[in-house]
C-alpha cells in the first residue's frame, strides 16, 4: 500500500514536517510495510519555507535584515531546485509577530527587510521566487522593499522618503536608476489568497490596518497615502495597481511586488503544490492523508492547503482523508474529503490539546488505518 502523507502545519503545535512524521508513525503502527511518501505542505503563509525545503530537499539560509521598525533581525529564506528557486516569507522580515503590541504603528513600519531577502537570493543566483505575504506588520505598499532593491522614492526636494506608509503622501517621483538587478529576468510569484484592492473601503488600510495598530484617523491617512503612491507608480512606472485584486494584501505589498518586480499574484496553495510536484508524488498512491489544526468551511472556501491536496487527489482518482485537531462544518467538508478524523475525541482544554498534539495525531492516524484495515470504510 502506497500512502502519500501531505499535511499542513497544525498551527501553534506542529510544523507540517512534524505533522507528517506523526501521521507516518500512526500509519506504520497498523501497516508496517506501507510505502510512505511524506510531502509536508503549506499554502503560502507561515511555514511555507520550512515545508518546501523539507519536502524537496532544499536548504535554508539566514541573513540579517532590517526589521519592520528598522531594527536588525535574522530572517531565513529557502532555496530549492538547486538554488534556482527562492522561497521567501515576508513575515520573517516584516511580520506582525516581530513588533511588540505597544509599538505597533503601520504609519512607520517598513518592508525594507523583504527587499533585502529578495536581493540576497537574486544575487545568489535565484531567478524564480515564491513569496508568501501573510502576517505583515506593514502598510507601506512595498515601498521599503522597493528601496532595498535600489529604487529611489523621492520627495519634491529630491530627498529619499523615510520608512513607513505615511511618508508616501510626500512622494514626488520614483527614480529607477539605482535598481540593483533586472527583475525582468526573474519570475516572481506571490502567494495571495485575498482579493482586496490597494485602496478604498476594502483596501489594505481599511481592512488590515486596525489589526496592525491603526486608529480610524490613521486608516484615513494611510489610505490617502497609498492612493497617492498608486498614482505616482502609474505615472512613473506605467503600472496600474490600485484596483488590482490582491494588491492590498500585506499592507499593499502585493501591489509593490507587481509594480517593482513584475510579480504575478496567485492562489498560494496551488502555487506551492506546483513547486512540490504533488501530481508526480501522487502517482501510484492508494491513499492520501492530509490535515491541519482546524478543518472547517474556511478550509474549502479559502483555498487552504488540505483543500488543494484533495483536489489533486480527486483528479488522480485517489481517496483523500483529512485529520484535524478540530472539525466543524462536516457536511461541507465531506464534499471535499473522502473521510475525516479528529485528533481530539475526548473532552480536554485547548492547552492540553496543543501540548499533546503529536501523540493525539499519531493515535488519530492509527484509528484511521485500523478502520481501513478492517474494511469498515472511512470515518
mmCIF file of C-alpha atoms in Angstrom:
data_model
loop_
_atom_site.group_PDB
_atom_site.id
_atom_site.type_symbol
_atom_site.label_atom_id
_atom_site.label_comp_id
_atom_site.label_asym_id
_atom_site.label_seq_id
_atom_site.Cartn_x
_atom_site.Cartn_y
_atom_site.Cartn_z
ATOM 1 C CA UNK A 1 0.000 0.000 0.000
ATOM 2 C CA UNK A 2 1.372 3.373 -1.035
ATOM 3 C CA UNK A 3 0.283 6.296 1.140
ATOM 4 C CA UNK A 4 1.048 9.951 0.461
ATOM 5 C CA UNK A 5 1.089 11.954 3.700
ATOM 6 C CA UNK A 6 0.640 15.654 2.941
ATOM 7 C CA UNK A 7 -0.482 17.707 5.949
ATOM 8 C CA UNK A 8 -0.355 21.416 6.548
ATOM 9 C CA UNK A 9 1.092 22.742 9.810
ATOM 10 C CA UNK A 10 -1.053 22.283 12.905
ATOM 11 C CA UNK A 11 -0.748 25.946 13.860
ATOM 12 C CA UNK A 12 0.584 26.552 17.334
ATOM 13 C CA UNK A 13 1.679 22.974 17.875
ATOM 14 C CA UNK A 14 3.258 21.110 14.952
ATOM 15 C CA UNK A 15 5.070 22.137 11.792
ATOM 16 C CA UNK A 16 3.966 20.477 8.572
ATOM 17 C CA UNK A 17 7.015 18.191 8.713
ATOM 18 C CA UNK A 18 6.348 17.262 12.342
ATOM 19 C CA UNK A 19 2.723 16.527 11.468
ATOM 20 C CA UNK A 20 3.758 14.341 8.530
ATOM 21 C CA UNK A 21 6.119 12.338 10.735
ATOM 22 C CA UNK A 22 3.429 11.880 13.398
ATOM 23 C CA UNK A 23 0.897 10.648 10.840
ATOM 24 C CA UNK A 24 3.528 8.306 9.396
ATOM 25 C CA UNK A 25 4.082 6.816 12.848
ATOM 26 C CA UNK A 26 0.368 6.149 13.197
ATOM 27 C CA UNK A 27 0.147 4.565 9.749
ATOM 28 C CA UNK A 28 3.107 2.272 10.431
ATOM 29 C CA UNK A 29 1.513 1.072 13.669
ATOM 30 C CA UNK A 30 -1.134 -0.638 11.543
ATOM 31 C CA UNK A 31 0.527 -1.056 8.141
ATOM 32 C CA UNK A 32 4.217 -1.567 8.877
ATOM 33 C CA UNK A 33 5.007 -2.465 5.276
ATOM 34 C CA UNK A 34 3.264 0.558 3.733
ATOM 35 C CA UNK A 35 5.242 2.629 1.255
ATOM 36 C CA UNK A 36 5.014 6.135 2.718
ATOM 37 C CA UNK A 37 5.672 9.348 0.805
ATOM 38 C CA UNK A 38 5.913 12.364 3.098
ATOM 39 C CA UNK A 39 5.056 15.699 1.488
ATOM 40 C CA UNK A 40 4.643 18.419 4.125
ATOM 41 C CA UNK A 41 2.642 21.221 2.541
ATOM 42 C CA UNK A 42 1.822 24.898 3.012
ATOM 43 C CA UNK A 43 -0.470 27.429 1.380
ATOM 44 C CA UNK A 44 1.895 30.350 1.072
ATOM 45 C CA UNK A 45 1.563 31.522 4.665
ATOM 46 C CA UNK A 46 3.539 30.729 7.778
ATOM 47 C CA UNK A 47 5.626 27.600 7.355
ATOM 48 C CA UNK A 48 5.980 27.752 3.577
ATOM 49 C CA UNK A 49 9.771 27.958 3.663
ATOM 50 C CA UNK A 50 10.089 25.022 6.042
ATOM 51 C CA UNK A 51 7.553 22.872 4.180
ATOM 52 C CA UNK A 52 9.061 23.357 0.730
ATOM 53 C CA UNK A 53 12.641 22.938 1.897
ATOM 54 C CA UNK A 54 11.767 19.763 3.800
ATOM 55 C CA UNK A 55 9.668 18.271 1.024
ATOM 56 C CA UNK A 56 12.136 18.710 -1.817
ATOM 57 C CA UNK A 57 15.474 18.579 -0.024
ATOM 58 C CA UNK A 58 16.344 22.245 -0.298
ATOM 59 C CA UNK A 59 18.299 24.419 2.076
ATOM 60 C CA UNK A 60 17.618 27.339 4.378
ATOM 61 C CA UNK A 61 19.764 30.402 4.692
ATOM 62 C CA UNK A 62 19.628 33.045 7.387
ATOM 63 C CA UNK A 63 20.669 36.634 6.815
ATOM 64 C CA UNK A 64 20.488 39.801 8.936
ATOM 65 C CA UNK A 65 17.930 42.269 7.574
ATOM 66 C CA UNK A 66 16.161 45.422 8.660
ATOM 67 C CA UNK A 67 13.052 44.570 10.632
ATOM 68 C CA UNK A 68 9.684 46.334 10.484
ATOM 69 C CA UNK A 69 10.794 49.023 12.941
ATOM 70 C CA UNK A 70 14.256 49.342 11.446
ATOM 71 C CA UNK A 71 15.899 47.092 13.999
ATOM 72 C CA UNK A 72 18.160 44.229 12.854
ATOM 73 C CA UNK A 73 16.506 40.808 12.699
ATOM 74 C CA UNK A 74 17.727 37.438 11.448
ATOM 75 C CA UNK A 75 15.429 36.210 8.678
ATOM 76 C CA UNK A 76 15.675 32.970 6.786
ATOM 77 C CA UNK A 77 14.625 32.012 3.296
ATOM 78 C CA UNK A 78 14.663 28.764 1.355
ATOM 79 C CA UNK A 79 16.424 27.598 -1.765
ATOM 80 C CA UNK A 80 15.073 24.719 -3.843
ATOM 81 C CA UNK A 81 15.556 23.415 -7.362
ATOM 82 C CA UNK A 82 19.311 23.540 -6.962
ATOM 83 C CA UNK A 83 19.191 27.150 -5.825
ATOM 84 C CA UNK A 84 17.317 28.480 -8.842
ATOM 85 C CA UNK A 85 14.106 28.984 -6.817
ATOM 86 C CA UNK A 86 13.967 31.070 -3.657
ATOM 87 C CA UNK A 87 11.141 30.761 -1.139
ATOM 88 C CA UNK A 88 10.536 33.896 0.888
ATOM 89 C CA UNK A 89 8.052 34.579 3.682
ATOM 90 C CA UNK A 90 7.639 38.297 4.150
ATOM 91 C CA UNK A 91 6.669 37.751 7.794
ATOM 92 C CA UNK A 92 10.214 36.599 8.526
ATOM 93 C CA UNK A 93 11.418 40.157 7.865
ATOM 94 C CA UNK A 94 8.340 42.346 8.335
ATOM 95 C CA UNK A 95 5.836 40.274 10.267
ATOM 96 C CA UNK A 96 3.420 41.420 12.932
ATOM 97 C CA UNK A 97 4.971 38.967 15.390
ATOM 98 C CA UNK A 98 8.195 40.998 15.231
ATOM 99 C CA UNK A 99 6.507 44.114 16.653
ATOM 100 C CA UNK A 100 5.511 44.284 20.337
ATOM 101 C CA UNK A 101 1.876 45.198 20.836
ATOM 102 C CA UNK A 102 2.687 48.568 22.359
ATOM 103 C CA UNK A 103 4.898 49.518 19.393
ATOM 104 C CA UNK A 104 2.520 48.652 16.557
ATOM 105 C CA UNK A 105 2.134 51.614 14.220
ATOM 106 C CA UNK A 106 1.602 50.926 10.495
ATOM 107 C CA UNK A 107 2.455 54.528 9.677
ATOM 108 C CA UNK A 108 6.158 53.797 10.243
ATOM 109 C CA UNK A 109 6.704 50.060 9.756
ATOM 110 C CA UNK A 110 8.631 49.041 6.652
ATOM 111 C CA UNK A 111 9.028 46.143 4.231
ATOM 112 C CA UNK A 112 12.699 47.010 3.672
ATOM 113 C CA UNK A 113 13.847 43.646 5.028
ATOM 114 C CA UNK A 114 11.690 41.815 2.476
ATOM 115 C CA UNK A 115 13.597 43.570 -0.291
ATOM 116 C CA UNK A 116 16.865 42.584 1.358
ATOM 117 C CA UNK A 117 15.821 38.923 1.299
ATOM 118 C CA UNK A 118 14.862 39.146 -2.370
ATOM 119 C CA UNK A 119 18.122 40.905 -3.212
ATOM 120 C CA UNK A 120 20.181 38.345 -1.310
ATOM 121 C CA UNK A 121 18.524 35.436 -3.108
ATOM 122 C CA UNK A 122 18.795 37.113 -6.511
ATOM 123 C CA UNK A 123 22.477 37.824 -6.016
ATOM 124 C CA UNK A 124 22.913 34.167 -5.073
ATOM 125 C CA UNK A 125 21.547 33.041 -8.430
ATOM 126 C CA UNK A 126 17.823 32.558 -7.869
ATOM 127 C CA UNK A 127 15.615 33.690 -10.722
ATOM 128 C CA UNK A 128 12.326 32.120 -9.642
ATOM 129 C CA UNK A 129 10.782 33.455 -6.449
ATOM 130 C CA UNK A 130 7.878 32.131 -4.409
ATOM 131 C CA UNK A 131 6.841 34.855 -1.988
ATOM 132 C CA UNK A 132 4.364 34.343 0.840
ATOM 133 C CA UNK A 133 2.945 37.627 2.087
ATOM 134 C CA UNK A 134 0.774 36.762 5.079
ATOM 135 C CA UNK A 135 1.123 38.144 8.585
ATOM 136 C CA UNK A 136 2.535 41.577 7.819
ATOM 137 C CA UNK A 137 3.106 44.426 10.260
ATOM 138 C CA UNK A 138 3.290 46.958 7.449
ATOM 139 C CA UNK A 139 1.146 49.315 5.404
ATOM 140 C CA UNK A 140 3.772 50.817 3.098
ATOM 141 C CA UNK A 141 2.649 49.341 -0.225
ATOM 142 C CA UNK A 142 6.009 47.618 -0.587
ATOM 143 C CA UNK A 143 7.822 50.967 -0.616
ATOM 144 C CA UNK A 144 10.509 49.776 1.784
ATOM 145 C CA UNK A 145 11.040 46.652 -0.289
ATOM 146 C CA UNK A 146 11.459 48.810 -3.387
ATOM 147 C CA UNK A 147 14.051 50.966 -1.659
ATOM 148 C CA UNK A 148 16.013 47.877 -0.645
ATOM 149 C CA UNK A 149 16.008 46.813 -4.292
ATOM 150 C CA UNK A 150 17.537 50.130 -5.291
ATOM 151 C CA UNK A 151 14.519 52.174 -6.313
ATOM 152 C CA UNK A 152 14.620 55.743 -5.055
ATOM 153 C CA UNK A 153 11.373 57.164 -3.706
ATOM 154 C CA UNK A 154 11.966 60.915 -3.698
ATOM 155 C CA UNK A 155 10.103 63.892 -2.286
ATOM 156 C CA UNK A 156 9.792 67.222 -4.101
ATOM 157 C CA UNK A 157 13.242 68.239 -2.853
ATOM 158 C CA UNK A 158 14.863 65.092 -4.214
ATOM 159 C CA UNK A 159 15.291 63.534 -0.773
ATOM 160 C CA UNK A 160 14.682 59.843 -0.088
ATOM 161 C CA UNK A 161 11.466 59.160 1.782
ATOM 162 C CA UNK A 162 11.779 57.786 5.321
ATOM 163 C CA UNK A 163 10.283 54.373 6.185
ATOM 164 C CA UNK A 164 6.580 53.766 6.550
ATOM 165 C CA UNK A 165 3.305 54.143 4.723
ATOM 166 C CA UNK A 166 2.502 57.629 5.930
ATOM 167 C CA UNK A 167 5.588 59.121 4.254
ATOM 168 C CA UNK A 168 4.177 58.106 0.862
ATOM 169 C CA UNK A 169 1.899 61.150 0.885
ATOM 170 C CA UNK A 170 5.076 63.183 0.167
ATOM 171 C CA UNK A 171 6.251 61.047 -2.761
ATOM 172 C CA UNK A 172 7.050 63.167 -5.813
ATOM 173 C CA UNK A 173 8.672 60.614 -8.116
ATOM 174 C CA UNK A 174 10.122 57.132 -8.431
ATOM 175 C CA UNK A 175 13.701 57.042 -9.718
ATOM 176 C CA UNK A 176 14.748 53.696 -11.227
ATOM 177 C CA UNK A 177 18.402 54.444 -11.926
ATOM 178 C CA UNK A 178 19.721 52.621 -8.873
ATOM 179 C CA UNK A 179 17.851 49.333 -9.209
ATOM 180 C CA UNK A 180 20.352 46.627 -8.372
ATOM 181 C CA UNK A 181 19.086 43.938 -10.762
ATOM 182 C CA UNK A 182 16.999 43.396 -13.867
ATOM 183 C CA UNK A 183 13.835 41.941 -12.394
ATOM 184 C CA UNK A 184 12.505 41.294 -15.883
ATOM 185 C CA UNK A 185 14.899 38.329 -15.862
ATOM 186 C CA UNK A 186 13.150 36.891 -12.830
ATOM 187 C CA UNK A 187 9.813 35.183 -12.293
ATOM 188 C CA UNK A 188 8.208 36.348 -9.068
ATOM 189 C CA UNK A 189 5.093 34.516 -7.926
ATOM 190 C CA UNK A 190 3.227 35.802 -4.914
ATOM 191 C CA UNK A 191 1.054 33.585 -2.754
ATOM 192 C CA UNK A 192 -2.029 35.745 -2.356
ATOM 193 C CA UNK A 193 -5.356 34.349 -1.223
ATOM 194 C CA UNK A 194 -7.208 37.638 -0.737
ATOM 195 C CA UNK A 195 -8.718 39.894 -3.384
ATOM 196 C CA UNK A 196 -8.559 43.250 -1.618
ATOM 197 C CA UNK A 197 -7.574 46.206 -3.797
ATOM 198 C CA UNK A 198 -4.878 48.589 -2.628
ATOM 199 C CA UNK A 199 -7.190 51.395 -1.504
ATOM 200 C CA UNK A 200 -10.776 52.122 -0.598
ATOM 201 C CA UNK A 201 -13.182 50.607 1.951
ATOM 202 C CA UNK A 202 -11.938 47.079 1.228
ATOM 203 C CA UNK A 203 -8.309 48.106 0.726
ATOM 204 C CA UNK A 204 -5.142 47.451 2.685
ATOM 205 C CA UNK A 205 -5.519 50.254 5.218
ATOM 206 C CA UNK A 206 -9.222 49.890 5.974
ATOM 207 C CA UNK A 207 -9.326 46.105 6.287
ATOM 208 C CA UNK A 208 -5.940 45.210 7.736
ATOM 209 C CA UNK A 209 -4.694 48.462 9.263
ATOM 210 C CA UNK A 210 -6.590 48.189 12.579
ATOM 211 C CA UNK A 211 -5.031 44.831 13.474
ATOM 212 C CA UNK A 212 -1.630 46.461 13.000
ATOM 213 C CA UNK A 213 -2.423 49.313 15.385
ATOM 214 C CA UNK A 214 -4.150 51.843 13.131
ATOM 215 C CA UNK A 215 -6.839 54.108 14.565
ATOM 216 C CA UNK A 216 -9.670 55.294 12.267
ATOM 217 C CA UNK A 217 -7.733 58.529 11.728
ATOM 218 C CA UNK A 218 -4.593 56.582 10.788
ATOM 219 C CA UNK A 219 -6.593 54.419 8.386
ATOM 220 C CA UNK A 220 -7.794 57.502 6.511
ATOM 221 C CA UNK A 221 -4.268 58.944 6.344
ATOM 222 C CA UNK A 222 -2.716 55.683 5.179
ATOM 223 C CA UNK A 223 -5.396 55.073 2.564
ATOM 224 C CA UNK A 224 -4.825 58.533 1.107
ATOM 225 C CA UNK A 225 -1.053 57.956 1.110
ATOM 226 C CA UNK A 226 -1.427 54.644 -0.741
ATOM 227 C CA UNK A 227 -3.763 56.270 -3.261
ATOM 228 C CA UNK A 228 -1.093 58.877 -3.978
ATOM 229 C CA UNK A 229 1.560 56.145 -4.151
ATOM 230 C CA UNK A 230 -0.503 54.305 -6.760
ATOM 231 C CA UNK A 231 -0.882 57.467 -8.837
ATOM 232 C CA UNK A 232 2.878 58.044 -8.900
ATOM 233 C CA UNK A 233 3.533 54.398 -9.784
ATOM 234 C CA UNK A 234 1.031 54.664 -12.632
ATOM 235 C CA UNK A 235 2.735 57.791 -13.955
ATOM 236 C CA UNK A 236 6.404 56.818 -13.460
ATOM 237 C CA UNK A 237 6.337 53.042 -13.968
ATOM 238 C CA UNK A 238 3.316 52.632 -16.218
ATOM 239 C CA UNK A 239 1.729 50.033 -13.948
ATOM 240 C CA UNK A 240 -1.793 50.416 -12.578
ATOM 241 C CA UNK A 241 -2.013 48.539 -9.286
ATOM 242 C CA UNK A 242 -4.625 50.432 -7.292
ATOM 243 C CA UNK A 243 -7.662 48.253 -8.010
ATOM 244 C CA UNK A 244 -5.803 45.056 -8.832
ATOM 245 C CA UNK A 245 -7.335 42.143 -6.881
ATOM 246 C CA UNK A 246 -4.853 41.173 -4.184
ATOM 247 C CA UNK A 247 -2.933 44.442 -4.372
ATOM 248 C CA UNK A 248 -3.983 45.256 -0.817
ATOM 249 C CA UNK A 249 -2.561 42.068 0.661
ATOM 250 C CA UNK A 250 0.090 42.517 3.356
ATOM 251 C CA UNK A 251 -0.415 46.250 3.633
ATOM 252 C CA UNK A 252 -0.137 46.727 -0.098
ATOM 253 C CA UNK A 253 2.959 44.582 -0.570
ATOM 254 C CA UNK A 254 1.001 42.732 -3.253
ATOM 255 C CA UNK A 255 0.842 45.976 -5.220
ATOM 256 C CA UNK A 256 4.506 46.735 -4.602
ATOM 257 C CA UNK A 257 5.688 43.352 -5.808
ATOM 258 C CA UNK A 258 3.682 43.725 -9.016
ATOM 259 C CA UNK A 259 4.919 47.275 -9.610
ATOM 260 C CA UNK A 260 8.592 46.836 -8.740
ATOM 261 C CA UNK A 261 9.385 43.210 -9.646
ATOM 262 C CA UNK A 262 6.710 42.395 -12.244
ATOM 263 C CA UNK A 263 5.236 39.752 -9.942
ATOM 264 C CA UNK A 264 2.147 37.655 -10.533
ATOM 265 C CA UNK A 265 -0.376 37.245 -7.704
ATOM 266 C CA UNK A 266 -1.540 33.627 -7.475
ATOM 267 C CA UNK A 267 -3.533 31.399 -5.108
ATOM 268 C CA UNK A 268 -0.979 30.284 -2.557
ATOM 269 C CA UNK A 269 -1.872 26.642 -2.099
ATOM 270 C CA UNK A 270 -1.868 25.828 -5.813
ATOM 271 C CA UNK A 271 1.435 27.609 -6.273
ATOM 272 C CA UNK A 272 3.000 25.505 -3.521
ATOM 273 C CA UNK A 273 1.515 22.281 -4.925
ATOM 274 C CA UNK A 274 3.245 23.017 -8.222
ATOM 275 C CA UNK A 275 6.563 23.662 -6.501
ATOM 276 C CA UNK A 276 6.192 20.369 -4.625
ATOM 277 C CA UNK A 277 5.425 18.467 -7.861
ATOM 278 C CA UNK A 278 2.483 16.998 -5.982
ATOM 279 C CA UNK A 279 0.903 15.327 -9.009
ATOM 280 C CA UNK A 280 4.075 13.350 -9.638
ATOM 281 C CA UNK A 281 4.251 12.293 -5.994
ATOM 282 C CA UNK A 282 0.662 11.059 -6.158
ATOM 283 C CA UNK A 283 1.408 8.607 -8.968
ATOM 284 C CA UNK A 284 0.743 5.043 -7.854
ATOM 285 C CA UNK A 285 -0.699 6.063 -4.491
ATOM 286 C CA UNK A 286 -3.594 4.166 -2.916
ATOM 287 C CA UNK A 287 -4.428 6.752 -0.277
ATOM 288 C CA UNK A 288 -3.656 10.371 0.589
ATOM 289 C CA UNK A 289 -3.754 11.698 4.159
ATOM 290 C CA UNK A 290 -3.785 15.432 4.736
ATOM 291 C CA UNK A 291 -4.851 17.690 7.577
ATOM 292 C CA UNK A 292 -4.324 20.821 9.663
ATOM 293 C CA UNK A 293 -5.111 22.189 13.091
ATOM 294 C CA UNK A 294 -8.711 23.086 12.312
ATOM 295 C CA UNK A 295 -10.836 21.781 9.485
ATOM 296 C CA UNK A 296 -13.943 23.839 8.742
ATOM 297 C CA UNK A 297 -15.721 25.678 5.958
ATOM 298 C CA UNK A 298 -12.738 28.006 5.516
ATOM 299 C CA UNK A 299 -10.608 25.013 4.554
ATOM 300 C CA UNK A 300 -12.777 24.533 1.497
ATOM 301 C CA UNK A 301 -13.753 28.115 0.713
ATOM 302 C CA UNK A 302 -10.426 29.878 1.046
ATOM 303 C CA UNK A 303 -8.127 27.530 -0.817
ATOM 304 C CA UNK A 304 -6.167 26.181 2.138
ATOM 305 C CA UNK A 305 -3.527 23.517 1.646
ATOM 306 C CA UNK A 306 -5.620 20.433 2.514
ATOM 307 C CA UNK A 307 -8.287 21.519 0.032
ATOM 308 C CA UNK A 308 -5.683 21.772 -2.716
ATOM 309 C CA UNK A 309 -4.413 18.291 -1.822
ATOM 310 C CA UNK A 310 -7.985 16.975 -2.005
ATOM 311 C CA UNK A 311 -8.499 18.447 -5.469
ATOM 312 C CA UNK A 312 -5.283 16.952 -6.789
ATOM 313 C CA UNK A 313 -6.098 13.579 -5.245
ATOM 314 C CA UNK A 314 -9.577 13.586 -6.724
ATOM 315 C CA UNK A 315 -8.195 14.447 -10.154
ATOM 316 C CA UNK A 316 -5.868 11.449 -9.830
ATOM 317 C CA UNK A 317 -8.691 9.156 -8.664
ATOM 318 C CA UNK A 318 -7.141 8.611 -5.224
ATOM 319 C CA UNK A 319 -9.168 8.791 -1.976
ATOM 320 C CA UNK A 320 -8.127 11.644 0.299
ATOM 321 C CA UNK A 321 -8.804 11.692 4.031
ATOM 322 C CA UNK A 322 -8.164 14.586 6.387
ATOM 323 C CA UNK A 323 -7.200 14.707 10.051
ATOM 324 C CA UNK A 324 -7.947 17.841 12.049
ATOM 325 C CA UNK A 325 -7.245 18.971 15.556
ATOM 326 C CA UNK A 326 -10.864 20.050 15.499
ATOM 327 C CA UNK A 327 -13.543 19.614 12.866
ATOM 328 C CA UNK A 328 -16.552 21.794 12.108
ATOM 329 C CA UNK A 329 -18.916 22.130 9.141
ATOM 330 C CA UNK A 330 -18.661 18.415 8.394
ATOM 331 C CA UNK A 331 -21.352 18.452 5.722
ATOM 332 C CA UNK A 332 -19.340 20.866 3.620
ATOM 333 C CA UNK A 333 -16.042 19.111 4.302
ATOM 334 C CA UNK A 334 -17.403 15.727 3.234
ATOM 335 C CA UNK A 335 -17.960 17.156 -0.238
ATOM 336 C CA UNK A 336 -14.205 17.713 -0.364
ATOM 337 C CA UNK A 337 -12.703 14.766 1.517
ATOM 338 C CA UNK A 338 -13.457 11.059 1.385
ATOM 339 C CA UNK A 339 -13.053 10.773 5.152
ATOM 340 C CA UNK A 340 -12.483 12.832 8.282
ATOM 341 C CA UNK A 341 -10.806 12.050 11.568
ATOM 342 C CA UNK A 342 -10.379 14.321 14.596
ATOM 343 C CA UNK A 343 -7.355 14.158 16.868
ATOM 344 C CA UNK A 344 -9.379 15.111 19.938
ATOM 345 C CA UNK A 345 -12.129 12.595 20.690
ATOM 346 C CA UNK A 346 -12.498 13.178 24.444
ATOM 347 C CA UNK A 347 -13.097 16.428 26.326
ATOM 348 C CA UNK A 348 -9.913 18.395 27.015
ATOM 349 C CA UNK A 349 -8.774 22.005 27.119
ATOM 350 C CA UNK A 350 -7.169 23.768 24.173
ATOM 351 C CA UNK A 351 -3.887 23.988 26.069
ATOM 352 C CA UNK A 352 -3.945 20.242 26.691
ATOM 353 C CA UNK A 353 -4.731 19.540 23.030
ATOM 354 C CA UNK A 354 -1.825 21.704 21.891
ATOM 355 C CA UNK A 355 0.573 20.177 24.417
ATOM 356 C CA UNK A 356 -0.405 16.658 23.353
ATOM 357 C CA UNK A 357 -0.697 17.425 19.640
ATOM 358 C CA UNK A 358 1.834 14.878 18.468
ATOM 359 C CA UNK A 359 0.577 11.779 20.356
ATOM 360 C CA UNK A 360 -3.013 12.759 19.565
ATOM 361 C CA UNK A 361 -2.165 12.951 15.861
ATOM 362 C CA UNK A 362 -0.364 9.597 15.969
ATOM 363 C CA UNK A 363 -3.416 7.987 17.558
ATOM 364 C CA UNK A 364 -5.781 9.606 15.044
ATOM 365 C CA UNK A 365 -3.755 8.219 12.142
ATOM 366 C CA UNK A 366 -3.724 4.807 13.818
ATOM 367 C CA UNK A 367 -7.516 4.821 14.222
ATOM 368 C CA UNK A 368 -7.897 5.825 10.612
ATOM 369 C CA UNK A 369 -5.732 2.984 9.338
ATOM 370 C CA UNK A 370 -7.475 0.445 11.566
ATOM 371 C CA UNK A 371 -10.806 1.415 10.045
ATOM 372 C CA UNK A 372 -9.354 0.871 6.594
ATOM 373 C CA UNK A 373 -7.720 -2.427 7.501
ATOM 374 C CA UNK A 374 -10.940 -3.881 8.940
ATOM 375 C CA UNK A 375 -12.843 -2.902 5.806
ATOM 376 C CA UNK A 376 -15.279 -0.650 7.655
ATOM 377 C CA UNK A 377 -14.567 2.319 5.433
ATOM 378 C CA UNK A 378 -13.558 5.835 6.298
ATOM 379 C CA UNK A 379 -14.731 7.779 9.338
#
